[in-house]
Amino acid sequence: MEENLLLKDMLLVKIYEEHQKERPDMEKNVSFKELEIDKDIYNVTLESLQNDGFIKGVRFAREGVGSKIGISFINSMTITKDGISYLKNISRR
């Protein structure tokens, strides 16, 4: 469980860092390939971050009704105020 939390935190930091750039390119710089994360774990982690309200703008294509995510569309992904607040809180630990 703790490993998943660390992955969520790491991914949220990467999204935040990319979002701060003058010309963010989420698809290039925050992809599962770029971050060397298993695709399925990456997709589930993105969905969790979005469900928690820490990011927004991710669209998911599932492989079938109720099945796992096949593709995450992240070109419009941004971090939310809640996501930034969460990062500030974990940096104080």
Short mmCIF file of C-alpha atoms in Angstrom, two decimals:
data_model
loop_
_atom_site.label_atom_id
_atom_site.label_comp_id
_atom_site.label_asym_id
_atom_site.label_seq_id
_atom_site.Cartn_x
_atom_site.Cartn_y
_atom_site.Cartn_z
CA MET A 1 0.00 0.00 0.00
CA GLU A 2 2.76 2.45 0.92
CA GLU A 3 4.46 1.79 -2.43
CA ASN A 4 1.28 2.90 -4.26
CA LEU A 5 1.15 6.08 -2.21
CA LEU A 6 4.75 6.83 -3.11
CA LEU A 7 3.97 6.25 -6.80
CA LYS A 8 0.94 8.56 -6.61
CA ASP A 9 3.07 11.22 -4.96
CA MET A 10 5.87 10.85 -7.52
CA LEU A 11 3.46 11.02 -10.44
CA LEU A 12 1.72 14.07 -9.00
CA VAL A 13 5.09 15.82 -8.59
CA LYS A 14 5.94 15.07 -12.25
CA ILE A 15 2.58 16.46 -13.37
CA TYR A 16 3.13 19.59 -11.25
CA GLU A 17 6.64 20.12 -12.62
CA GLU A 18 5.47 19.76 -16.21
CA HIS A 19 2.48 22.04 -15.57
CA GLN A 20 4.88 24.79 -14.40
CA LYS A 21 6.73 24.87 -17.73
CA GLU A 22 6.03 27.59 -20.27
CA ARG A 23 5.02 24.94 -22.80
CA PRO A 24 3.98 21.80 -20.94
CA ASP A 25 3.86 18.58 -22.95
CA MET A 26 2.22 15.98 -20.76
CA GLU A 27 2.12 13.32 -23.49
CA LYS A 28 5.86 13.54 -24.05
CA ASN A 29 7.19 14.16 -20.54
CA VAL A 30 4.68 12.49 -18.21
CA SER A 31 3.92 9.31 -20.16
CA PHE A 32 4.25 5.84 -18.64
CA LYS A 33 7.11 5.17 -21.06
CA GLU A 34 9.00 8.34 -20.12
CA LEU A 35 8.55 7.61 -16.41
CA GLU A 36 9.29 3.89 -16.87
CA ILE A 37 6.08 2.81 -15.12
CA ASP A 38 3.98 -0.22 -16.05
CA LYS A 39 1.13 0.99 -18.29
CA ASP A 40 -1.66 -0.60 -16.23
CA ILE A 41 -0.28 0.73 -12.93
CA TYR A 42 0.17 4.17 -14.52
CA ASN A 43 -3.43 4.24 -15.77
CA VAL A 44 -4.87 3.13 -12.42
CA THR A 45 -2.73 5.72 -10.62
CA LEU A 46 -3.92 8.51 -12.94
CA GLU A 47 -7.53 7.46 -12.40
CA SER A 48 -6.98 7.49 -8.64
CA LEU A 49 -5.39 10.96 -8.73
CA GLN A 50 -8.30 12.27 -10.79
CA ASN A 51 -10.90 10.61 -8.53
CA ASP A 52 -9.16 12.19 -5.53
CA GLY A 53 -9.48 15.61 -7.20
CA PHE A 54 -5.72 16.15 -7.47
CA ILE A 55 -5.67 16.30 -11.29
CA LYS A 56 -8.26 16.92 -13.98
CA GLY A 57 -8.60 16.67 -17.73
CA VAL A 58 -7.61 13.01 -18.16
CA ARG A 59 -9.89 10.92 -20.37
CA PHE A 60 -9.83 7.15 -20.22
CA ALA A 61 -10.71 4.55 -22.85
CA ARG A 62 -11.56 1.18 -21.39
CA GLU A 63 -11.08 -2.13 -23.14
CA GLY A 64 -14.71 -3.06 -22.44
CA VAL A 65 -17.56 -2.18 -20.13
CA GLY A 66 -16.24 -2.22 -16.57
CA SER A 67 -12.83 -3.45 -17.63
CA LYS A 68 -9.35 -2.04 -17.22
CA ILE A 69 -8.21 1.19 -18.82
CA GLY A 70 -6.67 0.68 -22.24
CA ILE A 71 -5.55 4.24 -22.94
CA SER A 72 -5.23 7.43 -20.90
CA PHE A 73 -5.48 10.67 -22.85
CA ILE A 74 -3.37 13.15 -20.89
CA ASN A 75 -2.84 16.05 -23.31
CA SER A 76 -5.29 18.24 -21.32
CA MET A 77 -4.20 17.00 -17.89
CA THR A 78 -3.57 19.64 -15.23
CA ILE A 79 -2.98 19.64 -11.50
CA THR A 80 -5.74 21.13 -9.36
CA LYS A 81 -5.54 23.45 -6.36
CA ASP A 82 -6.23 20.40 -4.18
CA GLY A 83 -3.32 18.61 -5.85
CA ILE A 84 -0.97 21.51 -5.16
CA SER A 85 -2.19 21.71 -1.56
CA TYR A 86 -1.59 17.97 -1.15
CA LEU A 87 1.97 18.32 -2.44
CA LYS A 88 2.62 21.17 0.00
CA ASN A 89 1.35 19.01 2.86
CA ILE A 90 3.50 16.00 2.00
CA SER A 91 6.57 18.19 1.60
CA ARG A 92 6.22 19.19 5.27
CA ARG A 93 6.43 15.58 6.49
#
